[in-house]
JSON list of C-alpha atoms in Angstrom, two decimals:
[
{"chain": "A", "resi": 206, "resn": "MET", "atom": "CA", "xyz": [20.13, 174.49, 236.42]},
{"chain": "A", "resi": 207, "resn": "GLY", "atom": "CA", "xyz": [20.52, 177.31, 239.03]},
{"chain": "A", "resi": 208, "resn": "GLU", "atom": "CA", "xyz": [17.64, 176.21, 240.82]},
{"chain": "A", "resi": 209, "resn": "ARG", "atom": "CA", "xyz": [19.02, 172.79, 240.88]},
{"chain": "A", "resi": 210, "resn": "TRP", "atom": "CA", "xyz": [22.47, 174.06, 242.29]},
{"chain": "A", "resi": 211, "resn": "GLN", "atom": "CA", "xyz": [20.59, 176.20, 244.95]},
{"chain": "A", "resi": 212, "resn": "ALA", "atom": "CA", "xyz": [18.45, 173.08, 245.91]},
{"chain": "A", "resi": 213, "resn": "VAL", "atom": "CA", "xyz": [21.90, 170.80, 246.60]},
{"chain": "A", "resi": 214, "resn": "ASP", "atom": "CA", "xyz": [23.32, 173.72, 248.38]},
{"chain": "A", "resi": 215, "resn": "ASP", "atom": "CA", "xyz": [20.32, 173.98, 250.86]},
{"chain": "A", "resi": 216, "resn": "TYR", "atom": "CA", "xyz": [20.67, 170.20, 251.29]},
{"chain": "A", "resi": 217, "resn": "ILE", "atom": "CA", "xyz": [24.13, 170.26, 252.09]},
{"chain": "A", "resi": 218, "resn": "ALA", "atom": "CA", "xyz": [23.34, 173.17, 254.77]},
{"chain": "A", "resi": 219, "resn": "ASP", "atom": "CA", "xyz": [20.73, 171.28, 256.26]},
{"chain": "A", "resi": 220, "resn": "LYS", "atom": "CA", "xyz": [22.33, 167.81, 256.75]},
{"chain": "A", "resi": 221, "resn": "LEU", "atom": "CA", "xyz": [25.85, 169.18, 257.47]},
{"chain": "A", "resi": 222, "resn": "LEU", "atom": "CA", "xyz": [25.66, 172.59, 258.85]},
{"chain": "A", "resi": 223, "resn": "GLY", "atom": "CA", "xyz": [22.27, 173.06, 260.73]},
{"chain": "A", "resi": 224, "resn": "ALA", "atom": "CA", "xyz": [20.71, 176.68, 261.52]},
{"chain": "A", "resi": 225, "resn": "ASP", "atom": "CA", "xyz": [23.08, 179.17, 263.01]},
{"chain": "A", "resi": 226, "resn": "ASP", "atom": "CA", "xyz": [21.40, 182.29, 264.62]},
{"chain": "A", "resi": 227, "resn": "ALA", "atom": "CA", "xyz": [24.61, 184.81, 264.49]},
{"chain": "A", "resi": 228, "resn": "LEU", "atom": "CA", "xyz": [25.02, 183.75, 260.51]},
{"chain": "A", "resi": 229, "resn": "ALA", "atom": "CA", "xyz": [21.64, 184.49, 259.76]},
{"chain": "A", "resi": 230, "resn": "ALA", "atom": "CA", "xyz": [21.17, 187.63, 261.73]},
{"chain": "A", "resi": 231, "resn": "ALA", "atom": "CA", "xyz": [24.67, 188.34, 259.95]},
{"chain": "A", "resi": 232, "resn": "LEU", "atom": "CA", "xyz": [23.19, 188.16, 256.62]},
{"chain": "A", "resi": 233, "resn": "ALA", "atom": "CA", "xyz": [19.77, 189.76, 257.78]},
{"chain": "A", "resi": 234, "resn": "ASN", "atom": "CA", "xyz": [21.93, 192.92, 258.91]},
{"chain": "A", "resi": 235, "resn": "ASN", "atom": "CA", "xyz": [23.63, 193.07, 255.54]},
{"chain": "A", "resi": 236, "resn": "GLU", "atom": "CA", "xyz": [20.53, 193.32, 253.46]},
{"chain": "A", "resi": 237, "resn": "LYS", "atom": "CA", "xyz": [18.72, 195.59, 255.90]},
{"chain": "A", "resi": 238, "resn": "GLN", "atom": "CA", "xyz": [22.27, 197.96, 255.37]},
{"chain": "A", "resi": 239, "resn": "GLY", "atom": "CA", "xyz": [22.22, 198.05, 252.05]},
{"chain": "A", "resi": 240, "resn": "LEU", "atom": "CA", "xyz": [25.02, 195.84, 251.60]},
{"chain": "A", "resi": 241, "resn": "PRO", "atom": "CA", "xyz": [25.57, 193.73, 248.05]},
{"chain": "A", "resi": 242, "resn": "PRO", "atom": "CA", "xyz": [24.73, 190.21, 248.43]},
{"chain": "A", "resi": 243, "resn": "ILE", "atom": "CA", "xyz": [27.83, 188.67, 247.62]},
{"chain": "A", "resi": 244, "resn": "ASP", "atom": "CA", "xyz": [29.01, 186.83, 250.81]},
{"chain": "A", "resi": 245, "resn": "VAL", "atom": "CA", "xyz": [30.34, 183.18, 250.34]},
{"chain": "A", "resi": 246, "resn": "SER", "atom": "CA", "xyz": [27.66, 180.60, 250.45]},
{"chain": "A", "resi": 247, "resn": "ALA", "atom": "CA", "xyz": [27.17, 178.61, 253.64]},
{"chain": "A", "resi": 248, "resn": "ALA", "atom": "CA", "xyz": [28.77, 175.74, 252.53]},
{"chain": "A", "resi": 249, "resn": "GLN", "atom": "CA", "xyz": [31.91, 177.52, 251.24]},
{"chain": "A", "resi": 250, "resn": "GLY", "atom": "CA", "xyz": [31.85, 179.48, 254.35]},
{"chain": "A", "resi": 251, "resn": "LYS", "atom": "CA", "xyz": [31.90, 176.26, 256.50]},
{"chain": "A", "resi": 252, "resn": "MET", "atom": "CA", "xyz": [34.76, 175.33, 253.95]},
{"chain": "A", "resi": 253, "resn": "LEU", "atom": "CA", "xyz": [37.02, 178.11, 255.08]},
{"chain": "A", "resi": 254, "resn": "HIS", "atom": "CA", "xyz": [36.47, 177.33, 258.32]},
{"chain": "A", "resi": 255, "resn": "LEU", "atom": "CA", "xyz": [37.61, 174.09, 258.23]},
{"chain": "A", "resi": 256, "resn": "LEU", "atom": "CA", "xyz": [40.47, 174.97, 255.91]},
{"chain": "A", "resi": 257, "resn": "ALA", "atom": "CA", "xyz": [41.50, 177.47, 258.39]},
{"chain": "A", "resi": 258, "resn": "ARG", "atom": "CA", "xyz": [41.23, 174.67, 261.16]},
{"chain": "A", "resi": 259, "resn": "ILE", "atom": "CA", "xyz": [43.38, 171.95, 258.85]},
{"chain": "A", "resi": 260, "resn": "ALA", "atom": "CA", "xyz": [46.05, 174.81, 258.85]},
{"chain": "A", "resi": 261, "resn": "GLY", "atom": "CA", "xyz": [46.25, 174.96, 262.39]},
{"chain": "A", "resi": 262, "resn": "ALA", "atom": "CA", "xyz": [45.96, 178.69, 261.96]},
{"chain": "A", "resi": 263, "resn": "ARG", "atom": "CA", "xyz": [46.52, 181.32, 264.81]},
{"chain": "A", "resi": 264, "resn": "ARG", "atom": "CA", "xyz": [46.70, 184.35, 262.67]},
{"chain": "A", "resi": 265, "resn": "ILE", "atom": "CA", "xyz": [44.21, 184.99, 259.85]},
{"chain": "A", "resi": 266, "resn": "LEU", "atom": "CA", "xyz": [44.42, 187.73, 257.05]},
{"chain": "A", "resi": 267, "resn": "GLU", "atom": "CA", "xyz": [41.22, 188.51, 255.16]},
{"chain": "A", "resi": 268, "resn": "ILE", "atom": "CA", "xyz": [41.11, 190.91, 252.51]},
{"chain": "A", "resi": 269, "resn": "GLY", "atom": "CA", "xyz": [37.78, 192.02, 251.82]},
{"chain": "A", "resi": 270, "resn": "THR", "atom": "CA", "xyz": [35.59, 192.06, 254.71]},
{"chain": "A", "resi": 271, "resn": "LEU", "atom": "CA", "xyz": [31.90, 193.24, 253.33]},
{"chain": "A", "resi": 272, "resn": "GLY", "atom": "CA", "xyz": [29.68, 192.65, 256.45]},
{"chain": "A", "resi": 273, "resn": "GLY", "atom": "CA", "xyz": [31.81, 190.11, 258.12]},
{"chain": "A", "resi": 274, "resn": "TYR", "atom": "CA", "xyz": [30.14, 186.86, 257.06]},
{"chain": "A", "resi": 275, "resn": "SER", "atom": "CA", "xyz": [32.82, 185.05, 255.97]},
{"chain": "A", "resi": 276, "resn": "THR", "atom": "CA", "xyz": [34.82, 186.89, 258.71]},
{"chain": "A", "resi": 277, "resn": "ILE", "atom": "CA", "xyz": [32.62, 184.91, 261.40]},
{"chain": "A", "resi": 278, "resn": "TRP", "atom": "CA", "xyz": [33.54, 181.65, 259.86]},
{"chain": "A", "resi": 279, "resn": "LEU", "atom": "CA", "xyz": [37.17, 182.29, 260.06]},
{"chain": "A", "resi": 280, "resn": "ALA", "atom": "CA", "xyz": [37.03, 183.63, 263.53]},
{"chain": "A", "resi": 281, "resn": "ARG", "atom": "CA", "xyz": [35.12, 180.73, 264.78]},
{"chain": "A", "resi": 282, "resn": "ALA", "atom": "CA", "xyz": [38.31, 178.48, 263.37]},
{"chain": "A", "resi": 283, "resn": "LEU", "atom": "CA", "xyz": [40.91, 180.32, 265.60]},
{"chain": "A", "resi": 284, "resn": "PRO", "atom": "CA", "xyz": [42.28, 178.94, 269.00]},
{"chain": "A", "resi": 285, "resn": "ASP", "atom": "CA", "xyz": [41.37, 181.29, 271.84]},
{"chain": "A", "resi": 286, "resn": "ASP", "atom": "CA", "xyz": [44.80, 183.15, 271.22]},
{"chain": "A", "resi": 287, "resn": "GLY", "atom": "CA", "xyz": [44.05, 183.44, 267.77]},
{"chain": "A", "resi": 288, "resn": "ARG", "atom": "CA", "xyz": [43.95, 186.71, 265.70]},
{"chain": "A", "resi": 289, "resn": "LEU", "atom": "CA", "xyz": [42.21, 187.77, 262.38]},
{"chain": "A", "resi": 290, "resn": "VAL", "atom": "CA", "xyz": [43.08, 190.99, 260.64]},
{"chain": "A", "resi": 291, "resn": "THR", "atom": "CA", "xyz": [40.41, 191.97, 258.02]},
{"chain": "A", "resi": 292, "resn": "LEU", "atom": "CA", "xyz": [40.47, 194.54, 255.23]},
{"chain": "A", "resi": 293, "resn": "GLU", "atom": "CA", "xyz": [37.75, 196.77, 253.93]},
{"chain": "A", "resi": 294, "resn": "LEU", "atom": "CA", "xyz": [37.47, 199.76, 251.90]},
{"chain": "A", "resi": 295, "resn": "GLU", "atom": "CA", "xyz": [34.35, 201.03, 252.80]},
{"chain": "A", "resi": 296, "resn": "ALA", "atom": "CA", "xyz": [33.41, 202.66, 256.11]},
{"chain": "A", "resi": 297, "resn": "HIS", "atom": "CA", "xyz": [29.84, 201.78, 256.38]},
{"chain": "A", "resi": 298, "resn": "HIS", "atom": "CA", "xyz": [30.54, 198.32, 255.43]},
{"chain": "A", "resi": 299, "resn": "ALA", "atom": "CA", "xyz": [33.20, 198.01, 258.41]},
{"chain": "A", "resi": 300, "resn": "ARG", "atom": "CA", "xyz": [30.65, 199.22, 260.52]},
{"chain": "A", "resi": 301, "resn": "VAL", "atom": "CA", "xyz": [28.02, 196.81, 259.98]},
{"chain": "A", "resi": 302, "resn": "ALA", "atom": "CA", "xyz": [30.39, 194.10, 259.91]},
{"chain": "A", "resi": 303, "resn": "ARG", "atom": "CA", "xyz": [31.52, 195.24, 263.28]},
{"chain": "A", "resi": 304, "resn": "GLU", "atom": "CA", "xyz": [27.87, 194.94, 264.47]},
{"chain": "A", "resi": 305, "resn": "ASN", "atom": "CA", "xyz": [27.77, 191.47, 263.16]},
{"chain": "A", "resi": 306, "resn": "LEU", "atom": "CA", "xyz": [31.08, 190.16, 264.84]},
{"chain": "A", "resi": 307, "resn": "GLU", "atom": "CA", "xyz": [29.76, 191.58, 268.12]},
{"chain": "A", "resi": 308, "resn": "ARG", "atom": "CA", "xyz": [26.76, 189.52, 267.92]},
{"chain": "A", "resi": 309, "resn": "ALA", "atom": "CA", "xyz": [28.41, 186.47, 267.11]},
{"chain": "A", "resi": 310, "resn": "GLY", "atom": "CA", "xyz": [30.87, 186.69, 269.99]},
{"chain": "A", "resi": 311, "resn": "VAL", "atom": "CA", "xyz": [34.15, 186.86, 267.92]},
{"chain": "A", "resi": 312, "resn": "SER", "atom": "CA", "xyz": [34.67, 190.67, 267.85]},
{"chain": "A", "resi": 313, "resn": "ASP", "atom": "CA", "xyz": [37.51, 190.45, 270.45]},
{"chain": "A", "resi": 314, "resn": "LYS", "atom": "CA", "xyz": [39.80, 188.31, 267.85]},
{"chain": "A", "resi": 315, "resn": "VAL", "atom": "CA", "xyz": [39.48, 190.66, 265.14]},
{"chain": "A", "resi": 316, "resn": "ASP", "atom": "CA", "xyz": [40.88, 193.58, 264.01]},
{"chain": "A", "resi": 317, "resn": "ILE", "atom": "CA", "xyz": [39.04, 195.55, 260.97]},
{"chain": "A", "resi": 318, "resn": "ARG", "atom": "CA", "xyz": [41.30, 198.07, 258.86]},
{"chain": "A", "resi": 319, "resn": "ILE", "atom": "CA", "xyz": [39.63, 200.33, 256.87]},
{"chain": "A", "resi": 320, "resn": "GLY", "atom": "CA", "xyz": [40.78, 201.69, 253.86]},
{"chain": "A", "resi": 321, "resn": "SER", "atom": "CA", "xyz": [42.39, 200.79, 250.39]},
{"chain": "A", "resi": 322, "resn": "ALA", "atom": "CA", "xyz": [43.48, 197.26, 251.16]},
{"chain": "A", "resi": 323, "resn": "ALA", "atom": "CA", "xyz": [46.79, 197.94, 248.99]},
{"chain": "A", "resi": 324, "resn": "ASP", "atom": "CA", "xyz": [47.36, 200.78, 251.35]},
{"chain": "A", "resi": 325, "resn": "SER", "atom": "CA", "xyz": [46.84, 198.79, 254.57]},
{"chain": "A", "resi": 326, "resn": "LEU", "atom": "CA", "xyz": [48.79, 195.94, 253.20]},
{"chain": "A", "resi": 327, "resn": "ALA", "atom": "CA", "xyz": [51.98, 198.06, 252.64]},
{"chain": "A", "resi": 328, "resn": "ALA", "atom": "CA", "xyz": [51.79, 199.33, 256.00]},
{"chain": "A", "resi": 329, "resn": "MET", "atom": "CA", "xyz": [51.95, 196.00, 257.83]},
{"chain": "A", "resi": 330, "resn": "ALA", "atom": "CA", "xyz": [55.60, 194.96, 258.90]},
{"chain": "A", "resi": 331, "resn": "THR", "atom": "CA", "xyz": [56.60, 191.24, 258.46]},
{"chain": "A", "resi": 332, "resn": "GLY", "atom": "CA", "xyz": [56.46, 190.33, 262.18]},
{"chain": "A", "resi": 333, "resn": "GLU", "atom": "CA", "xyz": [54.51, 187.47, 263.30]},
{"chain": "A", "resi": 334, "resn": "PRO", "atom": "CA", "xyz": [53.58, 185.78, 259.97]},
{"chain": "A", "resi": 335, "resn": "PHE", "atom": "CA", "xyz": [49.89, 184.90, 258.79]},
{"chain": "A", "resi": 336, "resn": "ASP", "atom": "CA", "xyz": [49.09, 181.11, 258.64]},
{"chain": "A", "resi": 337, "resn": "PHE", "atom": "CA", "xyz": [46.14, 181.71, 256.62]},
{"chain": "A", "resi": 338, "resn": "VAL", "atom": "CA", "xyz": [45.07, 184.09, 253.86]},
{"chain": "A", "resi": 339, "resn": "PHE", "atom": "CA", "xyz": [41.52, 184.59, 252.39]},
{"chain": "A", "resi": 340, "resn": "ILE", "atom": "CA", "xyz": [41.23, 186.94, 249.25]},
{"chain": "A", "resi": 341, "resn": "ASP", "atom": "CA", "xyz": [37.64, 187.90, 248.42]},
{"chain": "A", "resi": 342, "resn": "ALA", "atom": "CA", "xyz": [38.12, 191.84, 247.41]},
{"chain": "A", "resi": 343, "resn": "ASP", "atom": "CA", "xyz": [38.80, 193.75, 244.11]},
{"chain": "A", "resi": 344, "resn": "LYS", "atom": "CA", "xyz": [39.45, 191.46, 241.59]},
{"chain": "A", "resi": 345, "resn": "GLN", "atom": "CA", "xyz": [41.90, 193.82, 239.77]},
{"chain": "A", "resi": 346, "resn": "SER", "atom": "CA", "xyz": [44.45, 193.63, 242.31]},
{"chain": "A", "resi": 347, "resn": "ASN", "atom": "CA", "xyz": [44.15, 189.61, 243.10]},
{"chain": "A", "resi": 348, "resn": "ALA", "atom": "CA", "xyz": [47.83, 188.98, 241.77]},
{"chain": "A", "resi": 349, "resn": "HIS", "atom": "CA", "xyz": [49.19, 192.00, 244.04]},
{"chain": "A", "resi": 350, "resn": "TYR", "atom": "CA", "xyz": [47.09, 190.64, 247.15]},
{"chain": "A", "resi": 351, "resn": "VAL", "atom": "CA", "xyz": [48.78, 187.21, 246.76]},
{"chain": "A", "resi": 352, "resn": "ALA", "atom": "CA", "xyz": [52.14, 188.67, 246.39]},
{"chain": "A", "resi": 353, "resn": "GLU", "atom": "CA", "xyz": [51.46, 190.52, 249.94]},
{"chain": "A", "resi": 354, "resn": "ALA", "atom": "CA", "xyz": [50.11, 187.42, 251.30]},
{"chain": "A", "resi": 355, "resn": "ILE", "atom": "CA", "xyz": [53.35, 185.74, 250.64]},
{"chain": "A", "resi": 356, "resn": "ARG", "atom": "CA", "xyz": [55.35, 188.45, 252.12]},
{"chain": "A", "resi": 357, "resn": "LEU", "atom": "CA", "xyz": [53.24, 188.44, 255.06]},
{"chain": "A", "resi": 358, "resn": "GLY", "atom": "CA", "xyz": [52.87, 184.69, 255.48]},
{"chain": "A", "resi": 359, "resn": "ARG", "atom": "CA", "xyz": [55.98, 182.22, 256.00]},
{"chain": "A", "resi": 360, "resn": "SER", "atom": "CA", "xyz": [56.54, 178.36, 254.40]},
{"chain": "A", "resi": 361, "resn": "GLY", "atom": "CA", "xyz": [53.25, 176.72, 254.74]},
{"chain": "A", "resi": 362, "resn": "THR", "atom": "CA", "xyz": [50.94, 179.53, 254.80]},
{"chain": "A", "resi": 363, "resn": "THR", "atom": "CA", "xyz": [47.54, 178.73, 252.95]},
{"chain": "A", "resi": 364, "resn": "ILE", "atom": "CA", "xyz": [46.18, 180.97, 250.61]},
{"chain": "A", "resi": 365, "resn": "ILE", "atom": "CA", "xyz": [42.70, 181.13, 249.06]},
{"chain": "A", "resi": 366, "resn": "VAL", "atom": "CA", "xyz": [41.11, 183.48, 246.32]},
{"chain": "A", "resi": 367, "resn": "ASP", "atom": "CA", "xyz": [37.55, 183.49, 245.64]},
{"chain": "A", "resi": 368, "resn": "ASN", "atom": "CA", "xyz": [35.91, 184.03, 242.31]},
{"chain": "A", "resi": 369, "resn": "VAL", "atom": "CA", "xyz": [38.25, 182.94, 239.87]},
{"chain": "A", "resi": 370, "resn": "VAL", "atom": "CA", "xyz": [36.15, 181.07, 237.36]},
{"chain": "A", "resi": 371, "resn": "ARG", "atom": "CA", "xyz": [33.66, 183.81, 236.96]},
{"chain": "A", "resi": 372, "resn": "GLU", "atom": "CA", "xyz": [31.05, 181.69, 235.23]},
{"chain": "A", "resi": 373, "resn": "GLY", "atom": "CA", "xyz": [33.71, 180.65, 232.54]},
{"chain": "A", "resi": 374, "resn": "GLY", "atom": "CA", "xyz": [34.86, 184.29, 232.06]},
{"chain": "A", "resi": 375, "resn": "VAL", "atom": "CA", "xyz": [38.51, 183.54, 232.92]},
{"chain": "A", "resi": 376, "resn": "LEU", "atom": "CA", "xyz": [38.73, 181.93, 229.34]},
{"chain": "A", "resi": 377, "resn": "GLU", "atom": "CA", "xyz": [38.18, 185.20, 227.82]},
{"chain": "A", "resi": 378, "resn": "ALA", "atom": "CA", "xyz": [41.68, 186.40, 226.72]},
{"chain": "A", "resi": 379, "resn": "ASP", "atom": "CA", "xyz": [40.44, 189.34, 225.24]},
{"chain": "A", "resi": 380, "resn": "SER", "atom": "CA", "xyz": [37.84, 190.57, 227.63]},
{"chain": "A", "resi": 381, "resn": "ASP", "atom": "CA", "xyz": [37.35, 194.42, 228.53]},
{"chain": "A", "resi": 382, "resn": "ASP", "atom": "CA", "xyz": [35.89, 193.38, 232.23]},
{"chain": "A", "resi": 383, "resn": "ASP", "atom": "CA", "xyz": [38.76, 194.30, 234.63]},
{"chain": "A", "resi": 384, "resn": "ARG", "atom": "CA", "xyz": [37.50, 191.61, 236.86]},
{"chain": "A", "resi": 385, "resn": "ILE", "atom": "CA", "xyz": [38.49, 189.04, 234.34]},
{"chain": "A", "resi": 386, "resn": "VAL", "atom": "CA", "xyz": [41.72, 190.81, 233.30]},
{"chain": "A", "resi": 387, "resn": "GLY", "atom": "CA", "xyz": [42.91, 190.92, 236.81]},
{"chain": "A", "resi": 388, "resn": "THR", "atom": "CA", "xyz": [42.04, 187.34, 237.52]},
{"chain": "A", "resi": 389, "resn": "ARG", "atom": "CA", "xyz": [43.82, 185.85, 234.34]},
{"chain": "A", "resi": 390, "resn": "ALA", "atom": "CA", "xyz": [46.89, 187.80, 235.58]},
{"chain": "A", "resi": 391, "resn": "LEU", "atom": "CA", "xyz": [46.30, 186.25, 239.05]},
{"chain": "A", "resi": 392, "resn": "PHE", "atom": "CA", "xyz": [46.58, 182.86, 237.10]},
{"chain": "A", "resi": 393, "resn": "ASP", "atom": "CA", "xyz": [49.66, 184.15, 235.35]},
{"chain": "A", "resi": 394, "resn": "MET", "atom": "CA", "xyz": [51.27, 185.12, 238.37]},
{"chain": "A", "resi": 395, "resn": "LEU", "atom": "CA", "xyz": [50.68, 181.62, 240.37]},
{"chain": "A", "resi": 396, "resn": "SER", "atom": "CA", "xyz": [51.98, 179.75, 236.83]},
{"chain": "A", "resi": 397, "resn": "ALA", "atom": "CA", "xyz": [54.95, 181.47, 237.05]},
{"chain": "A", "resi": 398, "resn": "ASP", "atom": "CA", "xyz": [55.98, 182.31, 241.01]},
{"chain": "A", "resi": 399, "resn": "PRO", "atom": "CA", "xyz": [57.89, 179.40, 242.42]},
{"chain": "A", "resi": 400, "resn": "ARG", "atom": "CA", "xyz": [57.06, 180.55, 245.81]},
{"chain": "A", "resi": 401, "resn": "LEU", "atom": "CA", "xyz": [53.81, 178.99, 245.52]},
{"chain": "A", "resi": 402, "resn": "ASP", "atom": "CA", "xyz": [51.79, 175.61, 244.53]},
{"chain": "A", "resi": 403, "resn": "ALA", "atom": "CA", "xyz": [48.49, 176.20, 243.53]},
{"chain": "A", "resi": 404, "resn": "THR", "atom": "CA", "xyz": [45.45, 174.70, 241.99]},
{"chain": "A", "resi": 405, "resn": "ALA", "atom": "CA", "xyz": [41.80, 175.94, 241.32]},
{"chain": "A", "resi": 406, "resn": "VAL", "atom": "CA", "xyz": [38.61, 174.27, 241.74]},
{"chain": "A", "resi": 407, "resn": "GLN", "atom": "CA", "xyz": [35.47, 175.03, 239.97]},
{"chain": "A", "resi": 408, "resn": "THR", "atom": "CA", "xyz": [32.19, 175.35, 242.05]},
{"chain": "A", "resi": 409, "resn": "VAL", "atom": "CA", "xyz": [28.55, 175.48, 241.42]},
{"chain": "A", "resi": 410, "resn": "GLY", "atom": "CA", "xyz": [25.88, 176.25, 243.95]},
{"chain": "A", "resi": 411, "resn": "ALA", "atom": "CA", "xyz": [23.94, 179.40, 245.63]},
{"chain": "A", "resi": 412, "resn": "LYS", "atom": "CA", "xyz": [26.87, 181.55, 244.01]},
{"chain": "A", "resi": 413, "resn": "LYS", "atom": "CA", "xyz": [26.32, 180.10, 240.88]},
{"chain": "A", "resi": 414, "resn": "TRP", "atom": "CA", "xyz": [29.43, 178.89, 238.66]},
{"chain": "A", "resi": 415, "resn": "ASP", "atom": "CA", "xyz": [32.72, 180.16, 239.86]},
{"chain": "A", "resi": 416, "resn": "GLY", "atom": "CA", "xyz": [35.58, 178.77, 242.02]},
{"chain": "A", "resi": 417, "resn": "PHE", "atom": "CA", "xyz": [38.77, 178.99, 244.20]},
{"chain": "A", "resi": 418, "resn": "VAL", "atom": "CA", "xyz": [42.18, 179.15, 243.81]},
{"chain": "A", "resi": 419, "resn": "LEU", "atom": "CA", "xyz": [44.00, 177.10, 246.57]},
{"chain": "A", "resi": 420, "resn": "ALA", "atom": "CA", "xyz": [47.67, 178.00, 246.99]},
{"chain": "A", "resi": 421, "resn": "ARG", "atom": "CA", "xyz": [50.32, 177.24, 249.45]},
{"chain": "A", "resi": 422, "resn": "VAL", "atom": "CA", "xyz": [53.61, 178.94, 250.19]},
{"chain": "A", "resi": 423, "resn": "ARG", "atom": "CA", "xyz": [56.70, 176.97, 249.84]}
]
């Protein structure tokens, strides 16, 4: 079944996305530099891009940069005066991301901040709010990251969280996997927080069986 999922993703990319030298180069550079191959798929990247454009985002917050593949997709959704802040724990990953963003021609719109995302978020004052937030970092902290996205957002801010199905692992109430425990805590938070409207969708494809949370700040 996994091969079939991959084939459908390839079909979608061929029909709707086409070749993209900058994105292909980013993935190749990530592999060369030893980064884990855990980026969103091409179809998912385009989905994020379109959601950010639909939201009319001028300011985007990304939690979890890796090599900047999703960052490129999101930065391309911004208007000329738009700005993207992306948070990355690992200095090596951030360096690779800078190379990829420069090659893609979007580095002037992106501010990469290195260090613990929790610390970087805590240092961010509530000024001009973020219109769109994409969360794809350590799953143990997802509920905290969403709470910070609300604090740094506004009414109408779109929040997307990746990897929330985990091949059905989200159903395992007694799991000792910190990523599943964190994901279930996220769902508990979403179900109880009156500041959010939220749903989640399952996905299959190049990234196997997983899913996204889609939320909007009321």
